[in-house]
Amino acid sequence: MTRTSANSPIEFFFEFASPYAYLAAQRIDDLAARHGREVLWKPLLLGAVFKETGGQPLTHVPLKGDYTLRDVPRCAREHGIPVKMPDPFPFAAIAACRAFYWLEREDPAKARALAKALYAKAFGEGGDISSAPRVVEVAEGLGIDGEKLKAGLQDPAIKEKLREVVATSVERKIFGAPFFFVDGEPFWGNDRLETIERWLESGGW
Amino acid sequence: MTRTSANSPIEFFFEFASPYAYLAAQRIDDLAARHGREVLWKPLLLGAVFKETGGQPLTHVPLKGDYTLRDVPRCAREHGIPVKMPDPFPFAAIAACRAFYWLEREDPAKARALAKALYAKAFGEGGDISSAPRVVEVAEGLGIDGEKLKAGLQDPAIKEKLREVVATSVERKIFGAPFFFVDGEPFWGNDRLETIERWLESGGW
């Protein structure tokens, strides 16, 4: 397995309403940094992906849903990550995604900071990030101009950007979240973080 | 997390037609032995479970199926496990399951040896274990009486035993394979073997 280029960024596709993506979000930056890598954060709407692929949220699958609600806190405890299921759950993360891409246009670092703050609100505190007003509140807590952001959420270019991310995700055969590409190699699931770490250490196999 | 009893066996529920269960089967005995544990091997028919739970085979899910066919050999390479997809695939493992439970009644160790030989034939060599004659061939290779086994596959008590295993699996909320219970704690997936190892080392968390 050859690298497409040394130290190219890890692509991290995530869904704001996914507890496993939340867990991965708490660890992926440090993991990448240990191997001299950047991470490209790319929120997507898994619901829109599922429309194309026929998938469905984990928690809607009989038995698997119950297991997930036991497994998520267990995974969190192992890594000392706080977790509390958001209310409402599941929820549509359209506003959260649009806010991310609106901010990213100006400042990718700030967009990532917002993503982390939104996750902290939703899965760290069990809060609500399902609507534009709730997303704007979190953004304002980071010193972002709420009025500008509110307008940005309605910007046709931002709506189109999110549609593009979803379309590209389906083209790249992303069917769930978190989903990673490491030098083009696809990895699905929070439970692949250890595999990714070994992959980076060894150069792949 | 308290143990229900020291050194109680790990329960290993598997489906003969599951590539991830095949991968787990190559490692679970050694893993358990490192922690002074036995493993109870319990083949089930995931198709029968799916009828109750609405689940479906991984390889039937759009995109996820393609990913699986890439991920399985990648997981195998990491651990030096030979893997070749069986032909036919997917297949109904009724004969394989019945043969296991027929043998187990007399000699659990022999039943486990048969399970390993069947997996080696199916996923090690890419062979066919989908019918009674193919299962009997593999059993004869282990010195098992083929005529007796053939009769055993039609034994009503054995058919009932398999139905019971499936019913119990659904009651215990098993929705996929491999599925493990470690002191009552459920773990789903080949990618949870490392978690199980850490769980056994630490006594749980």
Short mmCIF file of C-alpha atoms in Angstrom, two decimals:
data_model
loop_
_atom_site.label_atom_id
_atom_site.label_comp_id
_atom_site.label_asym_id
_atom_site.label_seq_id
_atom_site.Cartn_x
_atom_site.Cartn_y
_atom_site.Cartn_z
CA MET A 1 0.00 0.00 0.00
CA THR A 2 1.66 3.25 -1.09
CA ARG A 3 0.73 6.63 0.24
CA THR A 4 -0.79 9.05 -2.24
CA SER A 5 1.41 11.72 -0.67
CA ALA A 6 3.34 11.99 2.56
CA ASN A 7 1.41 13.60 5.39
CA SER A 8 -1.76 14.30 3.43
CA PRO A 9 -4.68 15.20 5.70
CA ILE A 10 -7.08 12.62 7.11
CA GLU A 11 -10.61 13.27 5.87
CA PHE A 12 -13.16 12.97 8.65
CA PHE A 13 -16.78 12.78 7.53
CA PHE A 14 -19.21 13.11 10.40
CA GLU A 15 -22.88 13.61 11.21
CA PHE A 16 -23.72 15.93 14.09
CA ALA A 17 -26.51 13.58 15.25
CA SER A 18 -24.29 10.46 15.36
CA PRO A 19 -23.05 9.42 18.82
CA TYR A 20 -20.21 7.35 17.31
CA ALA A 21 -19.10 10.32 15.21
CA TYR A 22 -19.16 12.41 18.39
CA LEU A 23 -16.88 9.89 20.09
CA ALA A 24 -14.52 9.86 17.11
CA ALA A 25 -14.49 13.67 17.03
CA GLN A 26 -13.04 13.69 20.56
CA ARG A 27 -10.00 11.66 19.47
CA ILE A 28 -9.25 12.10 15.77
CA ASP A 29 -7.26 15.35 15.99
CA ASP A 30 -4.86 14.00 18.65
CA LEU A 31 -4.52 10.73 16.79
CA ALA A 32 -3.65 12.54 13.55
CA ALA A 33 -1.25 14.90 15.32
CA ARG A 34 0.69 11.92 16.72
CA HIS A 35 1.47 11.05 13.11
CA GLY A 36 2.07 14.56 11.81
CA ARG A 37 -1.29 14.71 10.06
CA GLU A 38 -3.97 17.34 9.77
CA VAL A 39 -7.67 16.45 9.81
CA LEU A 40 -10.20 17.82 7.33
CA TRP A 41 -13.54 17.96 9.16
CA LYS A 42 -16.50 17.42 6.84
CA PRO A 43 -19.99 17.34 8.36
CA LEU A 44 -22.67 15.70 6.25
CA LEU A 45 -26.34 14.83 6.57
CA LEU A 46 -26.57 11.09 6.95
CA GLY A 47 -30.33 11.25 6.41
CA ALA A 48 -29.71 12.63 2.93
CA VAL A 49 -27.11 9.92 2.29
CA PHE A 50 -29.57 7.24 3.52
CA LYS A 51 -32.14 8.52 0.97
CA GLU A 52 -29.66 7.52 -1.74
CA THR A 53 -28.39 4.31 -0.17
CA GLY A 54 -31.43 2.94 1.66
CA GLY A 55 -29.57 2.99 4.98
CA GLN A 56 -31.17 3.85 8.30
CA PRO A 57 -30.09 5.25 11.67
CA LEU A 58 -28.59 2.63 14.01
CA THR A 59 -31.05 3.46 16.73
CA HIS A 60 -33.97 2.65 14.41
CA VAL A 61 -32.82 -0.94 13.88
CA PRO A 62 -34.50 -3.35 16.31
CA LEU A 63 -32.13 -4.69 19.01
CA LYS A 64 -29.16 -2.91 17.42
CA GLY A 65 -30.62 0.35 18.71
CA ASP A 66 -30.69 -0.95 22.30
CA TYR A 67 -27.16 -2.29 21.95
CA THR A 68 -25.97 1.08 20.64
CA LEU A 69 -27.40 2.91 23.64
CA ARG A 70 -25.40 0.56 25.87
CA ASP A 71 -22.27 0.53 23.71
CA VAL A 72 -21.92 4.30 23.27
CA PRO A 73 -21.54 5.11 27.00
CA ARG A 74 -19.29 2.06 27.37
CA CYS A 75 -17.00 3.33 24.57
CA ALA A 76 -17.09 6.80 26.13
CA ARG A 77 -16.19 5.51 29.61
CA GLU A 78 -13.17 3.66 28.24
CA HIS A 79 -11.73 6.92 26.92
CA GLY A 80 -12.98 9.23 29.66
CA ILE A 81 -15.29 11.07 27.27
CA PRO A 82 -18.45 12.63 28.74
CA VAL A 83 -21.58 11.51 26.94
CA LYS A 84 -25.27 12.25 27.34
CA MET A 85 -27.77 11.63 24.56
CA PRO A 86 -29.10 14.89 23.08
CA ASP A 87 -32.69 15.95 23.39
CA PRO A 88 -34.26 15.75 20.84
CA PHE A 89 -32.68 12.61 19.37
CA PRO A 90 -32.37 11.77 16.56
CA PHE A 91 -32.42 15.23 15.03
CA ALA A 92 -31.79 16.94 11.71
CA ALA A 93 -28.45 18.72 11.74
CA ILE A 94 -29.06 20.94 8.71
CA ALA A 95 -28.49 24.21 10.58
CA ALA A 96 -25.36 22.82 12.28
CA CYS A 97 -23.91 21.70 8.94
CA ARG A 98 -24.71 24.97 7.18
CA ALA A 99 -23.21 26.97 10.04
CA PHE A 100 -20.03 24.91 9.73
CA TYR A 101 -19.65 25.48 6.00
CA TRP A 102 -20.55 29.17 6.27
CA LEU A 103 -17.80 29.69 8.85
CA GLU A 104 -15.36 27.46 7.02
CA ARG A 105 -15.44 29.75 4.00
CA GLU A 106 -13.77 32.43 6.13
CA ASP A 107 -11.90 30.47 8.74
CA PRO A 108 -11.64 26.65 8.78
CA ALA A 109 -10.20 26.67 12.33
CA LYS A 110 -13.23 28.56 13.61
CA ALA A 111 -15.55 26.16 11.81
CA ARG A 112 -13.88 23.26 13.58
CA ALA A 113 -14.14 25.06 16.92
CA LEU A 114 -17.88 25.47 16.27
CA ALA A 115 -18.23 21.78 15.39
CA LYS A 116 -16.58 20.85 18.69
CA ALA A 117 -18.76 23.28 20.64
CA LEU A 118 -21.90 21.92 18.96
CA TYR A 119 -20.89 18.33 19.80
CA ALA A 120 -20.11 19.37 23.39
CA LYS A 121 -23.59 20.90 23.65
CA ALA A 122 -25.39 17.96 22.04
CA PHE A 123 -23.59 14.86 23.32
CA GLY A 124 -21.51 16.33 26.14
CA GLU A 125 -24.46 18.03 27.87
CA GLY A 126 -27.43 16.29 26.26
CA GLY A 127 -28.55 19.59 24.75
CA ASP A 128 -30.44 20.71 21.68
CA ILE A 129 -28.61 21.76 18.49
CA SER A 130 -31.43 20.79 16.14
CA SER A 131 -32.56 24.28 15.09
CA ALA A 132 -31.00 27.46 13.72
CA PRO A 133 -31.59 29.46 16.96
CA ARG A 134 -29.86 26.78 19.07
CA VAL A 135 -26.91 26.61 16.67
CA VAL A 136 -26.61 30.41 16.64
CA GLU A 137 -26.56 30.43 20.47
CA VAL A 138 -23.63 28.02 20.53
CA ALA A 139 -21.83 30.08 17.87
CA GLU A 140 -22.35 33.29 19.82
CA GLY A 141 -20.71 31.59 22.79
CA LEU A 142 -17.58 31.44 20.63
CA GLY A 143 -17.79 35.14 19.80
CA ILE A 144 -19.26 34.59 16.34
CA ASP A 145 -21.68 37.27 15.09
CA GLY A 146 -25.12 35.66 15.47
CA GLU A 147 -26.93 37.97 13.04
CA LYS A 148 -24.42 37.36 10.28
CA LEU A 149 -24.53 33.63 10.91
CA LYS A 150 -28.34 33.62 10.83
CA ALA A 151 -28.23 35.26 7.40
CA GLY A 152 -25.47 32.86 6.31
CA LEU A 153 -27.69 29.85 7.07
CA GLN A 154 -30.01 31.09 4.30
CA ASP A 155 -27.21 31.80 1.81
CA PRO A 156 -27.99 29.81 -1.37
CA ALA A 157 -24.27 29.14 -1.87
CA ILE A 158 -24.08 27.52 1.58
CA LYS A 159 -27.17 25.38 0.94
CA GLU A 160 -25.60 24.31 -2.34
CA LYS A 161 -22.28 23.54 -0.62
CA LEU A 162 -24.02 21.15 1.77
CA ARG A 163 -25.86 19.44 -1.09
CA GLU A 164 -22.51 19.03 -2.85
CA VAL A 165 -20.90 17.45 0.22
CA VAL A 166 -23.75 14.92 0.44
CA ALA A 167 -23.60 14.14 -3.29
CA THR A 168 -19.82 13.74 -3.16
CA SER A 169 -20.12 11.50 -0.08
CA VAL A 170 -22.44 9.13 -1.91
CA GLU A 171 -20.11 9.15 -4.93
CA ARG A 172 -17.25 8.24 -2.61
CA LYS A 173 -19.35 5.39 -1.23
CA ILE A 174 -19.77 6.80 2.25
CA PHE A 175 -22.74 5.01 3.84
CA GLY A 176 -22.32 5.84 7.53
CA ALA A 177 -20.48 8.04 9.99
CA PRO A 178 -17.88 8.54 11.18
CA PHE A 179 -16.14 7.76 7.90
CA PHE A 180 -12.46 8.41 7.30
CA PHE A 181 -10.12 8.44 4.34
CA VAL A 182 -6.45 7.98 5.13
CA ASP A 183 -4.44 8.45 1.95
CA GLY A 184 -7.53 7.38 0.04
CA GLU A 185 -8.10 4.25 2.17
CA PRO A 186 -11.67 4.17 3.57
CA PHE A 187 -12.37 3.38 7.23
CA TRP A 188 -15.86 3.32 8.70
CA GLY A 189 -16.73 3.63 12.36
CA ASN A 190 -15.44 4.96 15.64
CA ASP A 191 -14.12 1.46 16.34
CA ARG A 192 -11.68 1.85 13.44
CA LEU A 193 -9.67 4.57 15.18
CA GLU A 194 -7.26 1.99 16.60
CA THR A 195 -6.94 0.45 13.14
CA ILE A 196 -6.21 3.87 11.65
CA GLU A 197 -3.54 4.44 14.29
CA ARG A 198 -1.86 1.11 13.43
CA TRP A 199 -2.25 1.93 9.72
CA LEU A 200 -0.44 5.25 10.18
CA GLU A 201 2.28 3.66 12.32
CA SER A 202 2.98 0.88 9.85
CA GLY A 203 2.27 2.64 6.56
CA GLY A 204 -0.61 0.27 5.86
CA TRP A 205 -0.82 -3.42 5.02
CA MET B 1 -18.81 -3.76 36.79
CA THR B 2 -18.71 -7.00 38.77
CA ARG B 3 -18.09 -10.39 37.30
CA THR B 4 -20.95 -12.87 37.51
CA SER B 5 -18.35 -15.49 38.34
CA ALA B 6 -14.60 -15.70 38.05
CA ASN B 7 -13.42 -17.27 34.82
CA SER B 8 -16.84 -18.04 33.41
CA PRO B 9 -16.67 -18.96 29.73
CA ILE B 10 -16.97 -16.41 26.94
CA GLU B 11 -20.03 -17.12 24.80
CA PHE B 12 -19.26 -16.84 21.10
CA PHE B 13 -22.30 -16.70 18.81
CA PHE B 14 -21.37 -17.05 15.16
CA GLU B 15 -22.84 -17.58 11.71
CA PHE B 16 -20.94 -19.88 9.37
CA ALA B 17 -21.67 -17.57 6.41
CA SER B 18 -20.34 -14.42 8.13
CA PRO B 19 -16.82 -13.34 7.12
CA TYR B 20 -16.42 -11.24 10.26
CA ALA B 21 -17.45 -14.20 12.43
CA TYR B 22 -14.85 -16.28 10.53
CA LEU B 23 -12.18 -13.71 11.38
CA ALA B 24 -13.23 -13.67 15.04
CA ALA B 25 -13.22 -17.48 15.14
CA GLN B 26 -9.50 -17.47 14.27
CA ARG B 27 -8.64 -15.40 17.35
CA ILE B 28 -11.21 -15.84 20.11
CA ASP B 29 -9.82 -19.07 21.62
CA ASP B 30 -6.29 -17.67 22.01
CA LEU B 31 -7.65 -14.41 23.36
CA ALA B 32 -9.74 -16.24 25.96
CA ALA B 33 -6.87 -18.55 26.90
CA ARG B 34 -4.64 -15.54 27.64
CA HIS B 35 -7.14 -14.69 30.37
CA GLY B 36 -7.81 -18.18 31.65
CA ARG B 37 -11.17 -18.40 29.92
CA GLU B 38 -12.93 -21.06 27.92
CA VAL B 39 -15.07 -20.23 24.90
CA LEU B 40 -18.53 -21.64 24.30
CA TRP B 41 -19.00 -21.83 20.52
CA LYS B 42 -22.62 -21.33 19.47
CA PRO B 43 -23.42 -21.30 15.75
CA LEU B 44 -26.71 -19.71 14.78
CA LEU B 45 -28.60 -18.89 11.61
CA LEU B 46 -28.47 -15.15 11.17
CA GLY B 47 -31.10 -15.37 8.43
CA ALA B 48 -33.55 -16.77 10.97
CA VAL B 49 -32.59 -14.02 13.43
CA PHE B 50 -33.08 -11.38 10.70
CA LYS B 51 -36.60 -12.68 10.11
CA GLU B 52 -37.39 -11.69 13.70
CA THR B 53 -35.42 -8.46 13.81
CA GLY B 54 -35.73 -7.08 10.27
CA GLY B 55 -31.94 -7.11 9.83
CA GLN B 56 -30.18 -7.96 6.59
CA PRO B 57 -26.80 -9.31 5.52
CA LEU B 58 -24.07 -6.65 5.36
CA THR B 59 -23.27 -7.50 1.79
CA HIS B 60 -26.87 -6.75 0.76
CA VAL B 61 -26.69 -3.16 1.98
CA PRO B 62 -25.73 -0.75 -0.82
CA LEU B 63 -22.18 0.63 -0.51
CA LYS B 64 -21.72 -1.12 2.86
CA GLY B 65 -21.46 -4.38 0.96
CA ASP B 66 -18.61 -3.07 -1.20
CA TYR B 67 -16.85 -1.69 1.84
CA THR B 68 -17.17 -5.04 3.59
CA LEU B 69 -15.55 -6.86 0.70
CA ARG B 70 -12.61 -4.47 1.01
CA ASP B 71 -12.53 -4.41 4.81
CA VAL B 72 -12.64 -8.17 5.38
CA PRO B 73 -9.37 -8.94 3.53
CA ARG B 74 -7.80 -5.87 5.12
CA CYS B 75 -8.72 -7.13 8.62
CA ALA B 76 -7.45 -10.58 7.65
CA ARG B 77 -4.11 -9.26 6.36
CA GLU B 78 -3.50 -7.38 9.59
CA HIS B 79 -3.68 -10.63 11.56
CA GLY B 80 -2.15 -12.94 8.96
CA ILE B 81 -5.41 -14.82 8.49
CA PRO B 82 -6.03 -16.40 5.08
CA VAL B 83 -9.34 -15.34 3.58
CA LYS B 84 -11.14 -16.13 0.35
CA MET B 85 -14.87 -15.57 -0.05
CA PRO B 86 -16.80 -18.84 -0.26
CA ASP B 87 -18.63 -19.95 -3.37
CA PRO B 88 -21.62 -19.79 -3.15
CA PHE B 89 -21.94 -16.65 -1.04
CA PRO B 90 -24.05 -15.84 0.86
CA PHE B 91 -25.25 -19.31 1.73
CA ALA B 92 -27.59 -21.03 4.19
CA ALA B 93 -25.58 -22.78 6.90
CA ILE B 94 -28.36 -25.03 8.19
CA ALA B 95 -26.45 -28.27 7.58
CA ALA B 96 -23.29 -26.83 9.12
CA CYS B 97 -25.17 -25.71 12.24
CA ARG B 98 -27.01 -29.01 12.64
CA ALA B 99 -23.79 -30.97 12.20
CA PHE B 100 -22.21 -28.87 14.94
CA TYR B 101 -25.02 -29.45 17.43
CA TRP B 102 -25.27 -33.15 16.56
CA LEU B 103 -21.57 -33.61 17.29
CA GLU B 104 -21.66 -31.36 20.34
CA ARG B 105 -24.12 -33.69 22.06
CA GLU B 106 -21.39 -36.31 22.18
CA ASP B 107 -18.21 -34.30 22.16
CA PRO B 108 -18.07 -30.48 22.35
CA ALA B 109 -14.36 -30.45 21.45
CA LYS B 110 -15.05 -32.36 18.25
CA ALA B 111 -17.90 -30.01 17.39
CA ARG B 112 -15.55 -27.08 17.72
CA ALA B 113 -12.95 -28.84 15.56
CA LEU B 114 -15.64 -29.32 12.91
CA ALA B 115 -16.62 -25.64 13.09
CA LYS B 116 -12.99 -24.67 12.52
CA ALA B 117 -12.64 -27.10 9.63
CA LEU B 118 -15.84 -25.82 8.05
CA TYR B 119 -14.62 -22.22 8.36
CA ALA B 120 -11.24 -23.20 6.90
CA LYS B 121 -13.03 -24.79 3.93
CA ALA B 122 -15.45 -21.88 3.40
CA PHE B 123 -13.40 -18.75 4.07
CA GLY B 124 -9.87 -20.18 4.15
CA GLU B 125 -10.16 -21.91 0.76
CA GLY B 126 -13.22 -20.20 -0.73
CA GLY B 127 -15.05 -23.54 -0.75
CA ASP B 128 -18.63 -24.70 -0.49
CA ILE B 129 -20.15 -25.76 2.86
CA SER B 130 -23.70 -24.85 1.92
CA SER B 131 -25.16 -28.36 1.65
CA ALA B 132 -25.33 -31.53 3.74
CA PRO B 133 -23.00 -33.51 1.38
CA ARG B 134 -20.31 -30.79 1.53
CA VAL B 135 -20.57 -30.60 5.33
CA VAL B 136 -20.33 -34.38 5.61
CA GLU B 137 -17.20 -34.37 3.42
CA VAL B 138 -15.49 -31.92 5.76
CA ALA B 139 -16.58 -33.98 8.79
CA GLU B 140 -15.24 -37.19 7.23
CA GLY B 141 -11.90 -35.44 6.84
CA LEU B 142 -11.84 -35.24 10.64
CA GLY B 143 -12.60 -38.97 10.99
CA ILE B 144 -16.27 -38.47 11.78
CA ASP B 145 -18.66 -41.18 10.57
CA GLY B 146 -20.37 -39.62 7.53
CA GLU B 147 -23.38 -41.98 7.49
CA LYS B 148 -24.17 -41.37 11.15
CA LEU B 149 -23.77 -37.63 10.67
CA LYS B 150 -26.04 -37.66 7.61
CA ALA B 151 -28.75 -39.33 9.71
CA GLY B 152 -28.06 -36.91 12.57
CA LEU B 153 -28.77 -33.91 10.32
CA GLN B 154 -32.35 -35.19 10.03
CA ASP B 155 -32.75 -35.90 13.76
CA PRO B 156 -35.80 -33.94 14.97
CA ALA B 157 -34.06 -33.22 18.29
CA ILE B 158 -31.17 -31.57 16.44
CA LYS B 159 -33.51 -29.51 14.28
CA GLU B 160 -35.28 -28.42 17.45
CA LYS B 161 -31.96 -27.61 19.15
CA LEU B 162 -31.06 -25.20 16.33
CA ARG B 163 -34.48 -23.55 16.47
CA GLU B 164 -33.97 -23.10 20.21
CA VAL B 165 -30.56 -21.47 19.73
CA VAL B 166 -32.07 -18.99 17.28
CA ALA B 167 -35.02 -18.23 19.57
CA THR B 168 -32.72 -17.77 22.57
CA SER B 169 -30.44 -15.53 20.52
CA VAL B 170 -33.30 -13.20 19.68
CA GLU B 171 -34.39 -13.19 23.33
CA ARG B 172 -30.86 -12.25 24.30
CA LYS B 173 -31.01 -9.40 21.76
CA ILE B 174 -28.41 -10.80 19.41
CA PHE B 175 -28.86 -9.04 16.06
CA GLY B 176 -25.62 -9.85 14.26
CA ALA B 177 -22.51 -12.00 14.32
CA PRO B 178 -20.03 -12.45 15.75
CA PHE B 179 -21.69 -11.67 19.06
CA PHE B 180 -20.01 -12.27 22.42
CA PHE B 181 -21.06 -12.29 26.04
CA VAL B 182 -18.28 -11.78 28.58
CA ASP B 183 -19.69 -12.23 32.07
CA GLY B 184 -23.06 -11.24 30.63
CA GLU B 185 -21.71 -8.10 28.92
CA PRO B 186 -22.64 -8.04 25.21
CA PHE B 187 -20.10 -7.24 22.50
CA TRP B 188 -20.95 -7.21 18.81
CA GLY B 189 -18.47 -7.51 15.98
CA ASN B 190 -15.03 -8.79 15.13
CA ASP B 191 -13.75 -5.28 15.76
CA ARG B 192 -14.68 -5.65 19.42
CA LEU B 193 -12.05 -8.34 20.07
CA GLU B 194 -9.53 -5.71 21.19
CA THR B 195 -12.18 -4.19 23.45
CA ILE B 196 -12.91 -7.62 24.94
CA GLU B 197 -9.20 -8.12 25.58
CA ARG B 198 -8.97 -4.79 27.41
CA TRP B 199 -12.20 -5.63 29.27
CA LEU B 200 -10.72 -8.92 30.49
CA GLU B 201 -7.42 -7.27 31.44
CA SER B 202 -9.07 -4.51 33.43
CA GLY B 203 -12.12 -6.30 34.78
CA GLY B 204 -14.42 -3.98 32.85
CA TRP B 205 -15.25 -0.29 33.13
#
